[in-house]
């Protein structure tokens, strides 16, 4: 088995295991409120991080000569 296939199988197995761990923590443990709060916080942070990155790129990218219009 080549390395790429082994890494793919490892990622697949870890994701399935991570899902079951998350489901256990969310449904069956006393940590459920904290897990839910952290999940929502990570989702909001991820979305706002992507939007902030888009804004940063828009603010720091120099316009190409073809996109500059004359003020006539």
Short mmCIF file of C-alpha atoms in Angstrom, two decimals:
data_model
loop_
_atom_site.label_atom_id
_atom_site.label_comp_id
_atom_site.label_asym_id
_atom_site.label_seq_id
_atom_site.Cartn_x
_atom_site.Cartn_y
_atom_site.Cartn_z
CA UNK A 1 0.00 0.00 0.00
CA UNK A 2 1.45 3.36 -0.92
CA UNK A 3 1.85 6.24 1.52
CA UNK A 4 -0.96 8.35 0.06
CA UNK A 5 -3.51 5.58 0.49
CA UNK A 6 -2.35 4.90 4.07
CA UNK A 7 -2.66 8.59 4.97
CA UNK A 8 -6.15 8.67 3.44
CA UNK A 9 -7.26 5.65 5.47
CA UNK A 10 -5.80 7.20 8.64
CA UNK A 11 -7.62 10.50 8.03
CA UNK A 12 -10.87 8.62 7.37
CA UNK A 13 -10.57 6.54 10.56
CA UNK A 14 -9.65 9.57 12.70
CA UNK A 15 -12.62 11.54 11.39
CA UNK A 16 -15.03 8.70 12.16
CA UNK A 17 -13.51 8.33 15.64
CA UNK A 18 -13.67 12.09 16.16
CA UNK A 19 -17.34 12.10 15.24
CA UNK A 20 -18.14 9.39 17.79
CA UNK A 21 -16.11 11.20 20.48
CA UNK A 22 -17.93 14.45 19.71
CA UNK A 23 -21.32 12.68 19.77
CA UNK A 24 -20.48 11.10 23.14
CA UNK A 25 -19.34 14.42 24.62
CA UNK A 26 -22.40 16.21 23.28
CA UNK A 27 -25.05 13.64 24.18
CA UNK A 28 -23.87 11.48 27.06
CA UNK A 29 -21.40 13.43 29.18
CA UNK A 30 -21.71 16.17 31.76
CA UNK A 31 -19.57 18.36 29.45
CA UNK A 32 -22.46 18.80 27.00
CA UNK A 33 -23.14 22.54 27.60
CA UNK A 34 -19.45 23.43 27.29
CA UNK A 35 -19.02 21.28 24.16
CA UNK A 36 -22.04 22.96 22.57
CA UNK A 37 -20.82 26.44 23.46
CA UNK A 38 -17.34 25.74 22.11
CA UNK A 39 -18.80 24.29 18.91
CA UNK A 40 -20.87 27.40 18.24
CA UNK A 41 -17.89 29.60 19.13
CA UNK A 42 -15.63 27.75 16.67
CA UNK A 43 -18.23 27.95 13.89
CA UNK A 44 -18.74 31.69 14.42
CA UNK A 45 -14.99 32.27 14.66
CA UNK A 46 -14.37 30.30 11.48
CA UNK A 47 -16.99 32.21 9.49
CA UNK A 48 -15.86 35.59 10.79
CA UNK A 49 -12.23 34.63 10.20
CA UNK A 50 -12.94 33.84 6.54
CA UNK A 51 -14.84 37.13 6.11
CA UNK A 52 -11.99 39.04 7.79
CA UNK A 53 -9.47 37.33 5.50
CA UNK A 54 -11.51 38.34 2.44
CA UNK A 55 -11.61 41.94 3.70
CA UNK A 56 -7.86 41.93 4.33
CA UNK A 57 -7.13 40.63 0.85
CA UNK A 58 -9.46 43.21 -0.69
CA UNK A 59 -7.79 46.01 1.29
CA UNK A 60 -4.18 45.03 0.56
CA UNK A 61 -4.33 43.84 -3.04
CA UNK A 62 -3.15 46.35 -5.61
CA UNK A 63 -5.56 46.84 -8.51
CA UNK A 64 -4.52 45.47 -11.87
CA UNK A 65 -4.02 48.00 -14.71
CA UNK A 66 -7.00 46.59 -16.58
CA UNK A 67 -9.38 47.28 -13.68
CA UNK A 68 -8.41 50.94 -13.29
CA UNK A 69 -10.99 53.19 -14.94
CA UNK A 70 -10.57 56.80 -15.94
CA UNK A 71 -12.52 59.54 -14.18
CA UNK A 72 -13.94 61.10 -17.35
#
